[in-house]
């Protein structure tokens, strides 16, 4: 291997600084959430304790943290499943141009770039003017889909742009129906990417704030609850909550990544050795 | 020969039909939760409002008030200021990071691992990530106490938290990722032999960067720019939180009107914001074909 140029060390140092910038603040609040009971929102640490985590499990004066966590979790799963199913269908549809596909494509881009508060405002107005009650599982659910679907679809478009069509042709030549081809050939091949779409669907929903602000109704999701706390909680209890939800997000990310890894391993192990015998 | 034509037509028809069927759920969701809300906002922007309620009307009062108020122009200017500064900062940092990952990290495994490390924060809560700047930037925070300990300043700096500085810092913190990912993606598709050819012909590293890499990375830069600019222009929560409600942008103008139940006026501001954002995107889309870049 040739020697590394000097620019490598400069850029590597820049990269490390960037990572510190990215993760530093989060690590700081993780440390501060173990403040002693007398400690405040900044250093120094006044002892080390689990006091503020303990506080989270007490009856809260400010709201309903565990209820909102449960709602955010369920909503995240709903959005995740819907995003995966709708994105796959959309991705399959968009492999061929059909009348109206350009319109839908530009709507997807609009959905991605539209300021989130407009969705919140518009959906909120539709519900209030037509006499419906906004609820996280109806208006909140739909509003969040306008944020997760563009990501899911763009991933699916990218996947199908690189998809080797000869697999499908082979399946069809062997007499598979259109459904059998999709179910037994296409879906297994794109499975790891679907896990990626699911990760986007769940986490973007779980963390979404602006699009749920006016559409969640009287029962808050977790980000709304946390935002409410920022205005009237001045103790490290908010750091404890931040640390817990970030920890939860990291676990979710790890689960998804490990699943992709396992799928890829299994595929490498069980995959065909066609074309390798002659080498 | 009519037979082949008919066959092709029926084939085209079944194509269209399956396309429509497969994209029906998508189209329905986009219709009810994107198109209809936009239409509603446009309609309500012409309505009137009392202190407690809104009523249907067709009047230009909201727009007239908006377009004649100097506050509107200040706030739009401030929004554009945030967008331009955040865009320049995220582009510089994002490009450098992507360049390092794509051209200086040599093994694919390391590239993927370091890339993932850059993207993980994207999947965690933005609000928590904003809150986490408090112990760092606060009056008695890490930044101030370090600077005082080093003897660089005597008094804590007041402009670290709850200021334009904090707002832009948070934007860079939250959104640099949106630059890194598309730029890294296009860089990874650059044929490495092009770089070798440039070197063989005597180009310096810098010349290769400006004459080969940057032109080939333009689509990624454009996609990242679209993300950052629209996210910053449509934001209201970062500005509210990081400026301690002392600074304003268009998003906050809208959310303040919503707080006062002045929906028609919020809608008028929203319409103008949306038009501004779409105009910016339309201009940027001229430089890149997104469907080709995926």
Coordinates of N, CA, C and O in Angstrom, one line a residue, chain A residues 1-5 7-8 11-12 14-15 18-19 21-23 25-26 28-29 32 41-43 86 89-90 92-94 96-99 104-105 107-109 111-115 117-119 121-123 125-126 129 138-139 142-143 145-147 149 151 153-154 157-158 161-162 199-200 203-204 207 209-210 213-214 223 226-227 230 238-239 242 245-246 249-250 253, chain B residues 15-16 19-23 25-27 29-30 32-38 40-41 44 47 54 93 96-97 99-101 104 106 114 116-118 120-129 131-135 140-142 169 172-173 176-178 180 185 189 226-227 230-231 234 236-237 240-241 251 254-255 258 263 266-267 270 273-274 277-278 281 285 290-291 294:
Chain A
X1 N 0.8 -1.2 0.0 CA 0.0 0.0 0.0 C 0.9 1.2 0.0 O 1.8 1.3 0.7
X2 N 0.5 2.2 -0.8 CA 1.3 3.4 -0.9 C 1.1 4.2 0.4 O 0.1 4.1 1.1
X3 N 2.0 5.1 0.7 CA 2.0 5.9 1.9 C 0.8 6.9 1.8 O 0.4 7.3 0.8
X4 N 0.2 7.2 3.0 CA -0.9 8.1 3.0 C -0.4 9.5 2.8 O 0.6 9.9 3.4
X5 N -1.1 10.3 2.0 CA -0.7 11.7 1.8 C -0.9 12.5 3.1 O -1.7 12.0 4.0
X7 N -2.6 15.1 3.5 CA -4.0 15.6 3.6 C -4.9 14.5 4.4 O -5.8 14.9 5.0
X8 N -4.4 13.2 4.3 CA -5.2 12.2 5.0 C -5.3 12.5 6.5 O -6.4 12.5 7.1
X11 N -7.6 15.5 7.2 CA -9.0 15.2 7.0 C -9.4 14.2 8.1 O -10.6 14.3 8.6
X12 N -8.6 13.3 8.5 CA -9.0 12.4 9.6 C -9.2 13.1 10.9 O -10.2 12.9 11.6
X14 N -10.2 16.2 11.1 CA -11.4 17.0 10.8 C -12.6 16.0 11.1 O -13.6 16.4 11.7
X15 N -12.5 14.8 10.6 CA -13.6 13.8 10.8 C -13.8 13.5 12.3 O -14.9 13.4 12.7
X18 N -15.6 16.3 13.8 CA -17.0 16.3 13.4 C -17.8 15.3 14.3 O -18.9 15.5 14.7
X19 N -17.2 14.1 14.5 CA -17.9 13.1 15.3 C -18.1 13.6 16.7 O -19.1 13.4 17.4
X21 N -18.4 16.7 17.6 CA -19.4 17.7 17.4 C -20.8 17.0 17.4 O -21.8 17.4 18.0
X22 N -20.9 15.9 16.6 CA -22.1 15.1 16.5 C -22.6 14.5 17.8 O -23.7 14.6 18.2
X23 N -21.6 13.8 18.4 CA -22.0 13.0 19.6 C -21.8 13.7 20.9 O -22.4 13.3 21.9
X25 N -22.6 16.6 22.5 CA -23.7 17.0 23.4 C -24.5 15.9 23.9 O -24.9 15.9 25.1
X26 N -24.8 14.9 23.1 CA -25.6 13.8 23.6 C -25.0 13.1 24.7 O -25.6 12.7 25.7
X28 N -22.8 14.4 26.7 CA -22.8 15.3 27.9 C -24.1 15.1 28.7 O -24.1 15.0 29.9
X29 N -25.3 15.1 28.0 CA -26.5 15.0 28.8 C -26.6 13.6 29.4 O -27.3 13.5 30.4
X32 N -24.7 14.0 32.5 CA -25.4 14.9 33.4 C -26.7 14.3 34.0 O -27.2 14.7 35.0
X41 N -28.6 21.8 35.8 CA -28.5 21.4 34.3 C -27.1 21.5 33.7 O -27.0 21.1 32.6
X42 N -26.1 22.0 34.5 CA -24.8 22.1 33.9 C -23.8 21.4 34.9 O -24.2 21.1 36.0
X43 N -22.6 21.3 34.4 CA -21.5 20.8 35.3 C -21.3 21.9 36.4 O -21.7 23.1 36.2
X86 N -46.7 0.5 1.4 CA -47.0 1.5 0.4 C -45.8 1.8 -0.5 O -45.9 2.0 -1.7
X89 N -45.2 -1.1 -3.0 CA -46.1 -1.1 -4.0 C -45.8 0.1 -5.0 O -45.8 -0.1 -6.2
X90 N -45.5 1.2 -4.4 CA -45.2 2.4 -5.2 C -43.9 2.2 -6.0 O -43.9 2.5 -7.2
X92 N -42.8 -0.7 -7.1 CA -43.1 -1.7 -8.2 C -43.8 -0.9 -9.3 O -43.6 -1.1 -10.5
X93 N -44.8 -0.1 -8.9 CA -45.6 0.7 -9.9 C -44.7 1.6 -10.7 O -44.9 1.7 -11.9
X94 N -43.7 2.2 -10.1 CA -42.9 3.2 -10.8 C -41.8 2.6 -11.7 O -41.0 3.3 -12.3
X96 N -42.4 1.0 -14.3 CA -42.8 1.4 -15.7 C -43.5 2.8 -15.6 O -44.2 3.0 -14.6
X97 N -43.3 3.6 -16.5 CA -44.0 4.9 -16.5 C -45.5 4.6 -16.9 O -45.8 3.8 -17.7
X98 N -46.4 5.2 -16.2 CA -47.8 5.1 -16.5 C -48.4 6.5 -16.4 O -47.8 7.4 -15.8
X99 N -49.5 6.7 -17.1 CA -50.1 8.0 -17.1 C -50.3 8.5 -15.7 O -50.9 7.8 -14.9
X104 N -47.5 12.1 -9.6 CA -47.3 11.5 -8.3 C -45.8 11.7 -7.9 O -45.6 12.0 -6.7
X105 N -44.9 11.6 -8.8 CA -43.5 11.8 -8.5 C -43.3 13.2 -7.9 O -42.6 13.4 -6.9
X107 N -45.5 15.1 -6.5 CA -46.1 15.1 -5.2 C -45.2 14.6 -4.1 O -45.2 15.1 -3.0
X108 N -44.5 13.5 -4.5 CA -43.6 12.9 -3.5 C -42.5 13.9 -3.1 O -42.2 14.1 -1.9
X109 N -42.0 14.6 -4.1 CA -40.9 15.6 -3.9 C -41.5 16.7 -3.0 O -40.9 17.2 -2.1
X111 N -44.0 16.5 -1.0 CA -44.2 16.0 0.4 C -42.9 16.1 1.2 O -42.9 16.3 2.4
X112 N -41.8 15.9 0.5 CA -40.5 15.9 1.2 C -40.0 17.3 1.5 O -39.4 17.6 2.6
X113 N -40.3 18.3 0.7 CA -39.8 19.6 0.9 C -40.8 20.6 1.5 O -40.4 21.7 1.9
X114 N -42.0 20.2 1.6 CA -43.0 21.2 2.2 C -42.7 21.4 3.7 O -42.4 20.4 4.4
X115 N -42.7 22.6 4.1 CA -42.5 22.8 5.6 C -43.5 22.0 6.4 O -44.7 22.1 6.1
X117 N -44.8 22.3 9.2 CA -45.9 23.0 9.9 C -47.1 23.2 9.0 O -48.2 23.3 9.5
X118 N -46.9 23.2 7.7 CA -48.0 23.4 6.7 C -48.9 22.2 6.8 O -50.1 22.3 6.7
X119 N -48.3 21.0 6.8 CA -49.0 19.7 6.9 C -49.9 19.8 8.2 O -51.1 19.5 8.2
X121 N -50.8 22.3 10.0 CA -51.8 23.3 9.9 C -53.0 22.9 9.0 O -54.2 23.0 9.4
X122 N -52.6 22.4 7.8 CA -53.7 22.0 6.8 C -54.5 20.9 7.3 O -55.7 20.9 7.3
X123 N -53.9 19.8 7.8 CA -54.6 18.6 8.3 C -55.5 19.0 9.5 O -56.6 18.7 9.6
X125 N -56.8 21.9 10.1 CA -57.9 22.7 9.7 C -59.0 21.8 9.0 O -60.2 22.0 9.3
X126 N -58.5 20.9 8.2 CA -59.5 20.0 7.5 C -60.3 19.3 8.6 O -61.6 19.2 8.5
X129 N -62.6 21.8 10.5 CA -63.7 22.4 9.7 C -64.7 21.3 9.4 O -65.9 21.6 9.2
X138 N -55.2 8.9 13.8 CA -55.9 9.2 12.5 C -55.1 10.3 11.8 O -54.3 10.1 10.9
X139 N -55.4 11.6 12.2 CA -54.8 12.7 11.6 C -53.3 12.7 11.8 O -52.5 13.0 10.9
X142 N -51.7 10.0 9.5 CA -51.6 10.4 8.1 C -50.6 11.5 7.8 O -49.8 11.5 6.9
X143 N -50.5 12.4 8.8 CA -49.5 13.5 8.6 C -48.1 13.0 8.7 O -47.2 13.4 7.9
X145 N -47.1 10.1 7.7 CA -46.8 9.3 6.5 C -46.3 10.2 5.4 O -45.5 9.8 4.5
X146 N -46.7 11.5 5.4 CA -46.2 12.5 4.4 C -44.7 12.7 4.5 O -44.1 13.3 3.7
X147 N -44.2 12.4 5.7 CA -42.8 12.6 5.9 C -42.0 11.3 5.7 O -40.9 11.3 5.2
X149 N -43.1 8.4 3.9 CA -43.2 7.8 2.6 C -42.2 8.3 1.5 O -41.7 7.5 0.8
X151 N -39.2 9.2 1.9 CA -37.9 8.5 2.2 C -38.0 7.0 1.7 O -37.1 6.5 1.0
X153 N -40.0 5.7 -0.5 CA -40.1 5.6 -1.9 C -38.8 5.9 -2.6 O -38.4 5.2 -3.6
X154 N -38.1 6.9 -2.2 CA -36.8 7.2 -2.8 C -35.9 6.1 -2.7 O -35.1 5.7 -3.6
X157 N -37.1 3.5 -5.2 CA -36.7 3.8 -6.5 C -35.2 3.5 -6.8 O -34.9 3.0 -7.8
X158 N -34.4 3.8 -5.8 CA -33.0 3.5 -5.9 C -32.7 2.0 -6.0 O -31.9 1.6 -6.8
X161 N -33.9 0.8 -9.5 CA -33.0 1.2 -10.5 C -31.8 0.3 -10.7 O -31.3 0.2 -11.8
X162 N -31.4 -0.3 -9.6 CA -30.2 -1.2 -9.6 C -30.6 -2.7 -9.7 O -29.8 -3.6 -9.7
X199 N -36.8 0.9 9.1 CA -36.0 1.7 10.1 C -36.4 3.2 10.0 O -36.7 3.9 10.9
X200 N -36.4 3.7 8.7 CA -36.8 5.1 8.5 C -38.2 5.3 9.0 O -38.5 6.3 9.7
X203 N -38.4 5.2 13.0 CA -37.7 6.3 13.8 C -38.1 7.7 13.4 O -38.3 8.5 14.2
X204 N -38.4 7.9 12.1 CA -38.9 9.2 11.7 C -40.2 9.5 12.4 O -40.5 10.6 12.8
X207 N -39.8 10.1 16.3 CA -39.2 11.4 16.6 C -39.9 12.6 16.0 O -39.5 13.7 16.3
X209 N -42.0 15.7 15.3 CA -42.6 16.7 16.1 C -43.6 17.7 15.4 O -44.7 17.7 15.7
X210 N -43.0 18.4 14.3 CA -43.8 19.4 13.7 C -45.1 18.9 13.1 O -46.1 19.6 13.2
X213 N -47.7 18.2 15.7 CA -48.0 19.3 16.6 C -49.5 19.6 16.7 O -50.1 19.7 17.8
X214 N -50.2 19.8 15.6 CA -51.6 20.2 15.6 C -52.5 19.0 15.2 O -53.7 19.2 15.0
X223 N -42.4 13.1 21.6 CA -41.7 14.3 21.3 C -42.5 15.6 21.7 O -41.9 16.5 22.2
X226 N -42.1 15.8 25.4 CA -40.7 16.3 25.8 C -40.7 17.8 25.5 O -40.1 18.6 26.3
X227 N -41.2 18.2 24.4 CA -41.2 19.7 24.1 C -41.9 20.4 25.2 O -41.5 21.5 25.6
X230 N -39.8 21.0 28.1 CA -38.7 22.0 28.0 C -39.1 23.4 28.5 O -38.3 24.2 28.9
X238 N -35.2 16.1 32.7 CA -35.3 16.1 31.2 C -34.1 15.5 30.5 O -34.3 14.9 29.4
X239 N -33.0 15.6 31.1 CA -31.8 14.9 30.6 C -32.0 13.4 30.7 O -31.6 12.6 29.8
X242 N -34.2 12.3 28.1 CA -33.5 12.4 26.8 C -32.6 11.2 26.6 O -32.5 10.6 25.6
X245 N -34.7 8.0 25.9 CA -35.3 7.9 24.6 C -34.2 7.7 23.6 O -34.3 7.0 22.6
X246 N -33.1 8.4 23.8 CA -31.9 8.2 22.8 C -31.4 6.8 22.9 O -31.2 6.1 21.9
X249 N -33.8 4.7 21.0 CA -33.6 4.8 19.6 C -32.3 4.0 19.1 O -32.4 3.3 18.1
X250 N -31.3 4.1 19.9 CA -30.0 3.3 19.6 C -30.3 1.8 19.5 O -29.8 1.1 18.7
X253 N -32.1 1.1 16.3 CA -31.2 1.1 15.2 C -30.3 -0.1 15.2 O -30.2 -0.8 14.1
Chain B
X15 N -50.6 -2.2 -18.4 CA -49.5 -1.5 -17.7 C -50.0 -0.3 -16.9 O -49.7 -0.2 -15.7
X16 N -50.8 0.5 -17.6 CA -51.3 1.7 -16.9 C -52.2 1.2 -15.7 O -52.1 1.8 -14.6
X19 N -50.1 0.0 -12.9 CA -49.4 1.1 -12.3 C -50.4 1.9 -11.4 O -50.0 2.2 -10.3
X20 N -51.6 2.1 -11.9 CA -52.5 2.9 -11.0 C -52.9 2.1 -9.8 O -53.0 2.7 -8.7
X21 N -53.1 0.8 -10.0 CA -53.5 0.0 -8.8 C -52.5 -0.1 -7.7 O -52.7 0.1 -6.6
X22 N -51.2 -0.3 -8.2 CA -50.1 -0.4 -7.3 C -49.8 0.9 -6.6 O -49.3 1.0 -5.4
X23 N -50.1 2.1 -7.2 CA -49.8 3.3 -6.6 C -51.0 4.0 -6.0 O -50.9 5.1 -5.5
X25 N -52.7 3.3 -3.1 CA -52.6 3.7 -1.7 C -51.8 5.0 -1.5 O -52.1 5.9 -0.8
X26 N -50.6 5.0 -2.3 CA -49.8 6.2 -2.2 C -50.5 7.4 -2.6 O -50.5 8.5 -2.0
X27 N -51.2 7.3 -3.8 CA -51.9 8.5 -4.3 C -53.0 9.0 -3.3 O -53.2 10.2 -3.1
X29 N -53.1 8.6 0.0 CA -52.4 9.3 1.2 C -52.0 10.7 0.8 O -52.2 11.6 1.5
X30 N -51.3 10.8 -0.4 CA -50.8 12.1 -0.8 C -52.0 13.0 -1.1 O -51.9 14.2 -0.8
X32 N -55.1 13.0 0.4 CA -55.8 13.4 1.6 C -54.9 14.2 2.6 O -55.3 15.0 3.4
X33 N -53.6 13.9 2.7 CA -52.7 14.5 3.7 C -51.7 15.4 3.1 O -50.9 16.0 3.9
X34 N -51.6 15.6 1.8 CA -50.7 16.6 1.3 C -51.5 17.6 0.4 O -51.5 18.8 0.7
X35 N -52.2 17.1 -0.6 CA -52.8 18.0 -1.6 C -54.0 18.7 -0.9 O -54.1 20.0 -1.0
X36 N -54.9 18.0 -0.3 CA -56.0 18.6 0.4 C -55.6 19.6 1.5 O -56.2 20.7 1.5
X37 N -54.6 19.3 2.3 CA -54.2 20.3 3.3 C -53.7 21.6 2.6 O -54.0 22.7 3.0
X38 N -52.9 21.4 1.5 CA -52.4 22.6 0.8 C -53.6 23.5 0.2 O -53.7 24.7 0.4
X40 N -56.7 23.4 1.4 CA -57.3 24.0 2.5 C -56.6 25.3 3.0 O -57.3 26.3 3.2
X41 N -55.3 25.2 3.0 CA -54.5 26.4 3.5 C -54.8 27.6 2.5 O -55.0 28.7 3.0
X44 N -58.4 28.9 3.2 CA -58.5 29.6 4.5 C -57.7 30.9 4.5 O -58.1 31.8 5.3
X47 N -59.9 33.7 4.3 CA -61.0 33.8 5.2 C -60.7 34.9 6.2 O -59.7 35.5 6.2
X54 N -63.0 31.5 13.2 CA -62.7 31.9 11.8 C -64.0 31.7 11.0 O -64.8 30.9 11.3
X93 N -18.8 21.5 5.5 CA -18.5 20.4 6.4 C -18.8 19.1 5.7 O -18.1 18.1 5.7
X96 N -16.5 18.0 2.9 CA -15.2 17.5 3.5 C -15.3 16.1 4.0 O -14.5 15.2 3.8
X97 N -16.4 15.9 4.8 CA -16.6 14.6 5.4 C -16.8 13.5 4.4 O -16.1 12.4 4.4
X99 N -15.8 13.6 1.3 CA -14.6 13.5 0.5 C -13.6 12.5 1.2 O -13.0 11.6 0.7
X100 N -13.5 12.8 2.6 CA -12.6 11.9 3.4 C -13.1 10.5 3.3 O -12.3 9.6 3.0
X101 N -14.4 10.2 3.5 CA -14.9 8.9 3.5 C -14.7 8.2 2.1 O -14.3 7.0 2.1
X104 N -10.4 8.8 1.0 CA -9.2 8.6 1.8 C -9.3 7.4 2.7 O -8.3 6.9 3.2
X106 N -9.8 3.6 2.9 CA -9.5 2.7 1.7 C -10.3 1.4 1.7 O -10.5 0.8 0.7
X114 N -17.8 4.0 9.2 CA -17.7 5.4 9.5 C -18.9 6.2 9.0 O -19.4 7.1 9.6
X116 N -22.0 5.0 8.7 CA -23.1 4.7 9.6 C -23.0 5.5 10.8 O -23.9 6.1 11.4
X117 N -21.7 5.7 11.3 CA -21.5 6.5 12.5 C -21.9 7.9 12.3 O -22.4 8.6 13.2
X118 N -21.8 8.4 11.1 CA -22.3 9.8 10.8 C -23.8 9.9 10.7 O -24.3 10.9 10.9
X120 N -26.2 7.8 12.3 CA -27.0 7.3 13.4 C -27.7 8.4 14.1 O -28.9 8.3 14.4
X121 N -27.1 9.6 14.3 CA -27.9 10.7 15.0 C -29.1 11.1 14.3 O -30.1 11.6 14.9
X122 N -29.2 10.9 12.9 CA -30.3 11.2 12.2 C -31.6 10.5 12.7 O -32.7 11.0 12.6
X123 N -31.4 9.3 13.2 CA -32.5 8.4 13.7 C -32.8 8.6 15.1 O -33.5 7.8 15.7
X124 N -32.2 9.7 15.7 CA -32.6 10.0 17.1 C -33.3 11.3 17.1 O -33.4 12.0 16.1
X125 N -33.9 11.7 18.3 CA -34.8 12.8 18.4 C -34.1 14.2 18.2 O -33.1 14.5 18.9
X126 N -34.6 15.0 17.3 CA -34.1 16.3 17.1 C -34.2 17.2 18.3 O -33.3 18.0 18.7
X127 N -35.3 17.1 19.0 CA -35.6 17.9 20.2 C -34.6 17.6 21.3 O -34.0 18.5 21.9
X128 N -34.3 16.3 21.5 CA -33.3 15.9 22.5 C -31.9 16.5 22.1 O -31.1 17.0 22.9
X129 N -31.6 16.4 20.8 CA -30.3 16.9 20.3 C -30.2 18.4 20.5 O -29.1 18.9 20.7
X131 N -31.8 20.1 23.0 CA -31.7 20.2 24.5 C -30.3 20.0 24.9 O -29.8 20.6 25.8
X132 N -29.6 19.0 24.3 CA -28.3 18.6 24.7 C -27.3 19.7 24.5 O -26.1 19.6 25.0
X133 N -27.6 20.8 23.9 CA -26.6 21.9 23.8 C -26.7 22.8 25.0 O -25.8 23.6 25.2
X134 N -27.7 22.7 25.8 CA -27.8 23.6 27.0 C -26.6 23.5 27.9 O -26.0 24.5 28.2
X135 N -26.2 22.3 28.4 CA -25.1 22.3 29.3 C -23.8 22.7 28.6 O -22.8 23.1 29.3
X140 N -23.3 29.1 32.5 CA -22.3 28.4 33.2 C -21.9 27.1 32.6 O -21.5 26.2 33.2
X141 N -22.1 27.1 31.3 CA -21.9 25.8 30.6 C -20.4 25.5 30.3 O -19.5 26.3 30.7
X142 N -20.2 24.4 29.6 CA -18.8 23.9 29.4 C -18.0 24.9 28.6 O -16.8 25.2 29.0
X169 N -25.8 27.0 14.9 CA -25.1 25.8 15.3 C -26.0 24.6 15.4 O -25.6 23.5 14.9
X172 N -26.6 23.3 11.8 CA -25.5 22.6 11.3 C -25.4 21.2 12.0 O -25.2 20.2 11.3
X173 N -25.7 21.2 13.3 CA -25.6 20.0 14.0 C -26.7 19.0 13.5 O -26.4 17.8 13.3
X176 N -26.2 18.6 8.8 CA -25.1 18.3 8.0 C -25.2 16.9 7.4 O -24.7 16.7 6.2
X177 N -25.8 16.0 8.1 CA -26.0 14.6 7.6 C -26.7 14.6 6.3 O -26.4 13.8 5.4
X178 N -27.6 15.6 6.0 CA -28.4 15.6 4.8 C -27.5 16.0 3.6 O -27.8 15.8 2.5
X180 N -24.0 15.1 3.8 CA -23.0 14.0 3.8 C -23.5 12.8 2.9 O -22.9 12.3 2.0
X185 N -22.8 9.5 -1.6 CA -23.4 8.6 -2.5 C -22.9 8.8 -4.0 O -22.5 7.9 -4.7
X189 N -19.8 6.7 -6.6 CA -20.0 6.3 -8.0 C -19.0 6.8 -9.0 O -19.1 6.5 -10.2
X226 N -30.9 21.0 -1.5 CA -32.4 21.0 -1.5 C -32.9 20.7 -0.1 O -33.7 21.3 0.5
X227 N -32.3 19.6 0.5 CA -32.7 19.1 1.8 C -32.5 20.2 2.8 O -33.4 20.6 3.6
X230 N -34.6 23.6 2.4 CA -36.0 23.4 2.7 C -36.2 23.2 4.2 O -37.2 23.7 4.8
X231 N -35.4 22.3 4.8 CA -35.5 22.1 6.2 C -35.4 23.3 7.0 O -36.1 23.6 8.0
X234 N -38.3 25.9 6.4 CA -39.6 25.5 7.0 C -39.6 25.3 8.5 O -40.6 25.0 9.1
X236 N -39.4 25.9 12.5 CA -39.9 26.9 13.5 C -39.4 26.5 14.9 O -39.2 27.3 15.8
X237 N -39.2 25.2 15.1 CA -38.9 24.7 16.5 C -37.5 25.0 16.9 O -37.2 25.4 18.0
X240 N -37.2 28.7 17.6 CA -37.8 29.0 18.9 C -37.0 28.5 20.1 O -36.8 29.2 21.0
X241 N -36.5 27.3 20.0 CA -35.8 26.7 21.1 C -34.5 27.3 21.3 O -34.1 27.7 22.4
X251 N -41.5 30.4 9.9 CA -42.2 29.3 10.6 C -42.7 29.7 12.0 O -43.8 29.4 12.4
X254 N -45.8 31.8 11.6 CA -47.0 30.9 11.4 C -47.4 30.3 12.7 O -48.6 30.3 13.1
X255 N -46.5 29.8 13.5 CA -46.8 29.1 14.7 C -47.4 30.1 15.8 O -48.2 29.7 16.6
X258 N -50.9 30.6 14.8 CA -51.7 29.4 15.2 C -52.0 29.5 16.7 O -53.1 29.2 17.2
X263 N -56.0 31.5 12.4 CA -55.6 30.6 11.3 C -55.6 31.2 9.9 O -54.6 30.9 9.1
X266 N -52.3 32.8 9.6 CA -51.2 31.8 9.5 C -51.2 31.2 8.1 O -50.1 30.9 7.6
X267 N -52.4 30.9 7.5 CA -52.5 30.3 6.2 C -51.9 31.2 5.1 O -51.2 30.7 4.2
X270 N -48.3 31.0 5.4 CA -47.9 29.6 4.9 C -47.9 29.6 3.4 O -47.0 28.9 2.8
X273 N -44.8 31.3 2.2 CA -43.6 30.5 2.5 C -43.5 29.3 1.5 O -42.4 29.0 1.0
X274 N -44.6 28.6 1.3 CA -44.6 27.5 0.4 C -44.2 27.9 -1.0 O -43.4 27.2 -1.7
X277 N -40.5 28.5 -1.0 CA -39.7 27.2 -1.0 C -39.8 26.5 -2.3 O -38.8 26.1 -2.9
X278 N -41.0 26.4 -2.9 CA -41.1 25.7 -4.2 C -40.4 26.4 -5.3 O -39.8 25.8 -6.2
X281 N -36.8 25.5 -4.9 CA -36.6 24.1 -5.4 C -36.6 24.0 -6.9 O -35.8 23.3 -7.5
X285 N -33.8 22.3 -9.1 CA -34.1 21.1 -9.8 C -33.7 21.3 -11.3 O -33.5 20.3 -12.0
X290 N -33.4 14.4 -10.5 CA -33.5 13.5 -9.3 C -33.7 12.1 -9.7 O -33.1 11.2 -9.2
X291 N -34.6 11.9 -10.6 CA -35.0 10.5 -11.0 C -33.8 9.7 -11.5 O -33.7 8.5 -11.3
X294 N -31.1 8.5 -8.6 CA -31.4 7.6 -7.5 C -30.6 6.3 -7.6 O -30.3 5.9 -8.7

